[in-house]
PDB file of C-alpha atoms in Angstrom:
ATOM      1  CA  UNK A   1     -14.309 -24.616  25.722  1.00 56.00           C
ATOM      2  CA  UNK A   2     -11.866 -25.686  23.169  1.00 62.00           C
ATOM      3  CA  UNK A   3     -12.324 -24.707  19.331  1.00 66.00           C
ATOM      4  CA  UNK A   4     -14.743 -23.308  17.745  1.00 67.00           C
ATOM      5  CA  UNK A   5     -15.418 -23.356  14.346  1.00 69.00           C
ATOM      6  CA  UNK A   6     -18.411 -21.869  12.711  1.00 71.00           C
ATOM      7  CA  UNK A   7     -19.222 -22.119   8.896  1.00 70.00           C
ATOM      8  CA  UNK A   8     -22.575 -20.507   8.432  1.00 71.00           C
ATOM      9  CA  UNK A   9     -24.489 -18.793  11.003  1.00 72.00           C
ATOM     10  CA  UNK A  10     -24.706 -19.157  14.502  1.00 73.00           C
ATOM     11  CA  UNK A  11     -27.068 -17.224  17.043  1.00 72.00           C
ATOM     12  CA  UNK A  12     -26.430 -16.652  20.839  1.00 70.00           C
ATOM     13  CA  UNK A  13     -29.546 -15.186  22.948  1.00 69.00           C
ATOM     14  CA  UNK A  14     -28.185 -14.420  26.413  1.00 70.00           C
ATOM     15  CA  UNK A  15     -25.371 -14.430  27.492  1.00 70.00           C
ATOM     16  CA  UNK A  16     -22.269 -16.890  26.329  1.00 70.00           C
ATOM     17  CA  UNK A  17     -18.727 -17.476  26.775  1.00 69.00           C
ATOM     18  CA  UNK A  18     -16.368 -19.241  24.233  1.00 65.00           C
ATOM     19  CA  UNK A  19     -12.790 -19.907  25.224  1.00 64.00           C
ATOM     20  CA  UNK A  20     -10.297 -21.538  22.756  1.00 62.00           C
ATOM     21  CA  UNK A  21      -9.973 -20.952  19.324  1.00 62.00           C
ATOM     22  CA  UNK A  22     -12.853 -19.168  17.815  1.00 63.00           C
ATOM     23  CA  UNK A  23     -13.350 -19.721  13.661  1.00 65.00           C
ATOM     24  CA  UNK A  24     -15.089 -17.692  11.367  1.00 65.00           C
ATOM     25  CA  UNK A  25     -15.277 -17.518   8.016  1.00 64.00           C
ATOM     26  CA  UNK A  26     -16.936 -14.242   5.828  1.00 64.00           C
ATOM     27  CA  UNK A  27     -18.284 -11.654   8.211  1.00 67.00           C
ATOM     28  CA  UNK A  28     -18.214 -12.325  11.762  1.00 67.00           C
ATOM     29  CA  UNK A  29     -21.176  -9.423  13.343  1.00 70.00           C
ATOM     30  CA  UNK A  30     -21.592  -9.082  17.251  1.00 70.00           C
ATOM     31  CA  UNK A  31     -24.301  -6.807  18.150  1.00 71.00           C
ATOM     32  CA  UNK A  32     -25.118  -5.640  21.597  1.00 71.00           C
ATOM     33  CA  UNK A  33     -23.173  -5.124  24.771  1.00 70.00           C
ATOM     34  CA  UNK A  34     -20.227  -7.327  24.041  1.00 68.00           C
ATOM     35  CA  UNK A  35     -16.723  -8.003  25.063  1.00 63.00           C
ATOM     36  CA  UNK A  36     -13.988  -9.460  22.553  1.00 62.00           C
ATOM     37  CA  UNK A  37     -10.245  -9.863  23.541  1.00 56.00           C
ATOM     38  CA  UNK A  38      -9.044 -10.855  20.364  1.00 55.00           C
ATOM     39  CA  UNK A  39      -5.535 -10.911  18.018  1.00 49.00           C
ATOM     40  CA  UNK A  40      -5.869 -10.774  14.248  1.00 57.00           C
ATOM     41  CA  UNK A  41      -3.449 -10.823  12.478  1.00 56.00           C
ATOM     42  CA  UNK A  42      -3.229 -10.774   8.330  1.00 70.00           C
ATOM     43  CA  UNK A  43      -0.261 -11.169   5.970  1.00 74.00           C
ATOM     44  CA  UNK A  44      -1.311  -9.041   2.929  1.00 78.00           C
ATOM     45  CA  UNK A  45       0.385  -8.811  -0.359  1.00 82.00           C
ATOM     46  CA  UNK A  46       3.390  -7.736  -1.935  1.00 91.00           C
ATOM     47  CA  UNK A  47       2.959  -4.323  -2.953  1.00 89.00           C
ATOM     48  CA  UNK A  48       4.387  -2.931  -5.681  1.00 94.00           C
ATOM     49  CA  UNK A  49       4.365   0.815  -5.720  1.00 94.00           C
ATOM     50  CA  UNK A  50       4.856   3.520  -7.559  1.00 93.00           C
ATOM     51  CA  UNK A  51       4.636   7.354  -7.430  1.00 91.00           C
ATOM     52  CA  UNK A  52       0.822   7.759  -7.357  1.00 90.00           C
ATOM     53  CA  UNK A  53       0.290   4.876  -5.215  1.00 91.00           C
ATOM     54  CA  UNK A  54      -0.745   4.030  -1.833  1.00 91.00           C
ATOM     55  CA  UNK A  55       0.071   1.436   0.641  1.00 92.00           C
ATOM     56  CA  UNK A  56      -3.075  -0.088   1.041  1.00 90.00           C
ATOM     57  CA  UNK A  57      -4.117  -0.836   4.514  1.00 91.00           C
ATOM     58  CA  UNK A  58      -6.200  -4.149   4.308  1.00 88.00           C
ATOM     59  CA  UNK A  59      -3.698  -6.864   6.340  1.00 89.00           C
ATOM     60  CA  UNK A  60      -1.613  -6.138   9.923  1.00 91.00           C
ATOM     61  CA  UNK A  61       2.132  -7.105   7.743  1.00 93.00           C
ATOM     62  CA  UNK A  62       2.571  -5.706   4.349  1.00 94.00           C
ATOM     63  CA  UNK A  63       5.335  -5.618   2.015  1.00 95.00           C
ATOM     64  CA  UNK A  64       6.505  -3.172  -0.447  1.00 96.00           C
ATOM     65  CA  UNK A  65       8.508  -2.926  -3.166  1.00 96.00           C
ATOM     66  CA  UNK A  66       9.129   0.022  -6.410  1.00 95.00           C
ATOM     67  CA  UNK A  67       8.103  -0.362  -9.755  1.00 93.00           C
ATOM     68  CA  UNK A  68      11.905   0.700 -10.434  1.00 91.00           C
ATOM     69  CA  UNK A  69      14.994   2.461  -8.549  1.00 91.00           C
ATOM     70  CA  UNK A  70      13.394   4.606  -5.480  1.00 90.00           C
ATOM     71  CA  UNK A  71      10.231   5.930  -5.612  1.00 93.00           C
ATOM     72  CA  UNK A  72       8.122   8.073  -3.361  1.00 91.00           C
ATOM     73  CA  UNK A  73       4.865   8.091  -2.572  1.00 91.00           C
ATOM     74  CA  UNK A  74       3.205  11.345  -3.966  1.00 87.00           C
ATOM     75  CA  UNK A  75      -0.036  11.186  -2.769  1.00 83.00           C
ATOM     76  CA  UNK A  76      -1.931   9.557   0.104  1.00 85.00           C
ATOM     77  CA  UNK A  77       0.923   7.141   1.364  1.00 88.00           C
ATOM     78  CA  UNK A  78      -1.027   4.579   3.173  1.00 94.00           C
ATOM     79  CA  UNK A  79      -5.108   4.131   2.323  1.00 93.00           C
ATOM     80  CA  UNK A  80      -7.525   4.870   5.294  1.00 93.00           C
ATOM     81  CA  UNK A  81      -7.225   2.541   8.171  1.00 92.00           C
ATOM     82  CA  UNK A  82      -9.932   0.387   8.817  1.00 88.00           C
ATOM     83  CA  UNK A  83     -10.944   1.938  12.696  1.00 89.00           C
ATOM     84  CA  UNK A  84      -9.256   3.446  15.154  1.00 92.00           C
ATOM     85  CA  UNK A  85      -5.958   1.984  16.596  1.00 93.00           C
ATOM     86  CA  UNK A  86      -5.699  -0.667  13.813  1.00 93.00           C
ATOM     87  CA  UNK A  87      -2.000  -1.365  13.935  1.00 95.00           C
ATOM     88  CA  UNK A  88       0.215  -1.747  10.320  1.00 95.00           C
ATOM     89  CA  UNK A  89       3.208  -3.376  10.035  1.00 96.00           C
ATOM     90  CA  UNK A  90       5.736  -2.056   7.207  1.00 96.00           C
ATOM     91  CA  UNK A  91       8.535  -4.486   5.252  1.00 96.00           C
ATOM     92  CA  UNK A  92      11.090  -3.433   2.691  1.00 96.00           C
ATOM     93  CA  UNK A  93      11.536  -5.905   0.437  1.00 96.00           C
ATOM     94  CA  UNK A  94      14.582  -4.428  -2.163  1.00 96.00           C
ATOM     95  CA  UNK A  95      17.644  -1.972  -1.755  1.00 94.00           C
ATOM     96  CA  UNK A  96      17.115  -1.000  -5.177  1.00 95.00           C
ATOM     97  CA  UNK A  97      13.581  -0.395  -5.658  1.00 96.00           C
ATOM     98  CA  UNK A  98      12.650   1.497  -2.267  1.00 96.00           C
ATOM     99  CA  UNK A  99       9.475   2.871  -1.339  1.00 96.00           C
ATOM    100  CA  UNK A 100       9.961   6.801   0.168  1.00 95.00           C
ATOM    101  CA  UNK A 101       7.327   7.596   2.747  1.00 95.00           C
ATOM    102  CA  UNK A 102       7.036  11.513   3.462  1.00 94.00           C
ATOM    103  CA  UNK A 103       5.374  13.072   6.941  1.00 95.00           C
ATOM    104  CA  UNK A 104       2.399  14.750   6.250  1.00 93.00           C
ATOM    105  CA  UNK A 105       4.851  17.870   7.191  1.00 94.00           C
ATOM    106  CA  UNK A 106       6.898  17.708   4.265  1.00 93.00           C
ATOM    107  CA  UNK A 107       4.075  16.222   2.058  1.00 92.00           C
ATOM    108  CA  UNK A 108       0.679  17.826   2.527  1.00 92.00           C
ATOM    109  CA  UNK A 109      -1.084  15.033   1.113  1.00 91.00           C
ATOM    110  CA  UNK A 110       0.525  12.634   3.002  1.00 93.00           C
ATOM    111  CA  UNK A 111      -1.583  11.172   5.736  1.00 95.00           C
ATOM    112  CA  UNK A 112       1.334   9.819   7.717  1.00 97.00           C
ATOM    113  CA  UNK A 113       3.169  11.380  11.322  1.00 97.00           C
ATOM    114  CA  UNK A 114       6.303  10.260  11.742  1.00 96.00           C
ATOM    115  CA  UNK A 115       8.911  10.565  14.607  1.00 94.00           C
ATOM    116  CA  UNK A 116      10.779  14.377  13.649  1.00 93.00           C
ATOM    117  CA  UNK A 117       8.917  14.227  10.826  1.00 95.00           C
ATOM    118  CA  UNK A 118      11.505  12.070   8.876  1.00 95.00           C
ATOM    119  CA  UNK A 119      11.020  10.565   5.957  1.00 95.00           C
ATOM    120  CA  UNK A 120      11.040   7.144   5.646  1.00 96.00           C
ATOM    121  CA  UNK A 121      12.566   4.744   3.180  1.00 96.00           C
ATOM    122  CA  UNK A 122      11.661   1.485   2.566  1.00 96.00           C
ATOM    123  CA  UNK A 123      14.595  -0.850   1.843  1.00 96.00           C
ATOM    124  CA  UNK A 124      15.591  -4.503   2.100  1.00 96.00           C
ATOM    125  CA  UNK A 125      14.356  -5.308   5.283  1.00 96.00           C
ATOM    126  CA  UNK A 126      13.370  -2.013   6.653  1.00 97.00           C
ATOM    127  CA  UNK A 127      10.418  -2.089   8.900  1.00 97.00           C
ATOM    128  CA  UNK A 128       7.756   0.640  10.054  1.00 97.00           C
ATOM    129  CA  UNK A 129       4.769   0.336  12.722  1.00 97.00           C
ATOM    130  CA  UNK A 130       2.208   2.066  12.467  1.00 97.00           C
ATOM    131  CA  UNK A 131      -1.217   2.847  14.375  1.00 97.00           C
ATOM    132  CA  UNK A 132      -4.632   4.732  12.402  1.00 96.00           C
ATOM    133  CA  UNK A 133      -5.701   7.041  14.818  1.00 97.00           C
ATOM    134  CA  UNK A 134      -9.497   6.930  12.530  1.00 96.00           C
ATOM    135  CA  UNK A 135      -7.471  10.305  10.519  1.00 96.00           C
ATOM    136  CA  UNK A 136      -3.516   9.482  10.329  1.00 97.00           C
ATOM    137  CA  UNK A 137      -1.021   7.111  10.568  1.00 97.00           C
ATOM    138  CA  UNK A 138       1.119   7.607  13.569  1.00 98.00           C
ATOM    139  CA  UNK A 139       4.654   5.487  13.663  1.00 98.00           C
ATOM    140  CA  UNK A 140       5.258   3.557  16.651  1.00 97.00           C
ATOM    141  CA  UNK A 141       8.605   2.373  15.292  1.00 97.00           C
ATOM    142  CA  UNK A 142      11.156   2.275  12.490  1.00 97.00           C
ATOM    143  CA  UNK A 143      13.690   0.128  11.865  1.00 97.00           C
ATOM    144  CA  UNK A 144      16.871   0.362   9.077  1.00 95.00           C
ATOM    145  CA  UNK A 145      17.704  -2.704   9.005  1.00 94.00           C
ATOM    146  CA  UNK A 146      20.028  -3.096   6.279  1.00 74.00           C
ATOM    147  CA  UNK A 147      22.978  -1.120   6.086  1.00 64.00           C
ATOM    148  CA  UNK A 148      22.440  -0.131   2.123  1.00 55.00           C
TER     149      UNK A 148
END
């Protein structure tokens, strides 16, 4: 009970129970018949996009931003999730230099399922959810949040 912090290895034989604030540092590997109820949550980088780019997928809250004026994503919009039901949070950083994201409808290479099938345009504070259902990207939400 209480926190936890672990900085190089640590075994458990049997069975264990840590409440509190668990720590780990590098890869974190839980073998056998386990139960986790755990949050994670990453900030990743500003991304800086341009036509053959991707979103890449490696932090919960991303934000994006064109190499110049609007620019959509051509290919693959977002890289492969992680696992199934990994949740991706969206930010618009610029009304200038937006980032266009197409449904895989209107953009066969587009691995993204939006609500309608919109498109979706990333501006100054515009915000998309996401889930990767282990093939696509389904929205949860989208917000225009900026009236530009």
């Amino acid at each position: 009970t209480g926190n936890v912090t672990i900085q190089s290895s640590i075994t458990v034989t049997g069975a264990s129970l840590l409440t509190g604030n668990v720590s780990a540092s590098g890869t974190l590997t839980v073998t056998g018949n386990s139960t986790l109820d755990i949050t994670i949550f990453g900030a990743g980088s500003l991304y800086t996009l341009g036509t053959t780019s991707a979103i890449v997928a490696d932090a919960s809250y991303i934000t994006v931003v064109s190499t110049g004026g609007g620019v959509t994503l051509s290919v693959v919009a977002i890289s492969s999730g992680s696992a199934a039901g990994q949740i991706l949070t969206i930010v618009g950083t610029n009304d200038t230099d937006t980032v266009i994201i197409y449904d895989e409808a209107n953009l066969a290479t587009s691995n993204v399922e939006t609500a309608s099938d919109a498109t979706r345009t990333f501006g100054l504070y515009d915000v998309g959810v996401y889930i990767w259902n282990g093939t696509d990207w389904l929205e949860q939400s989208y917000s225009n949040n900026d009236d530009n």
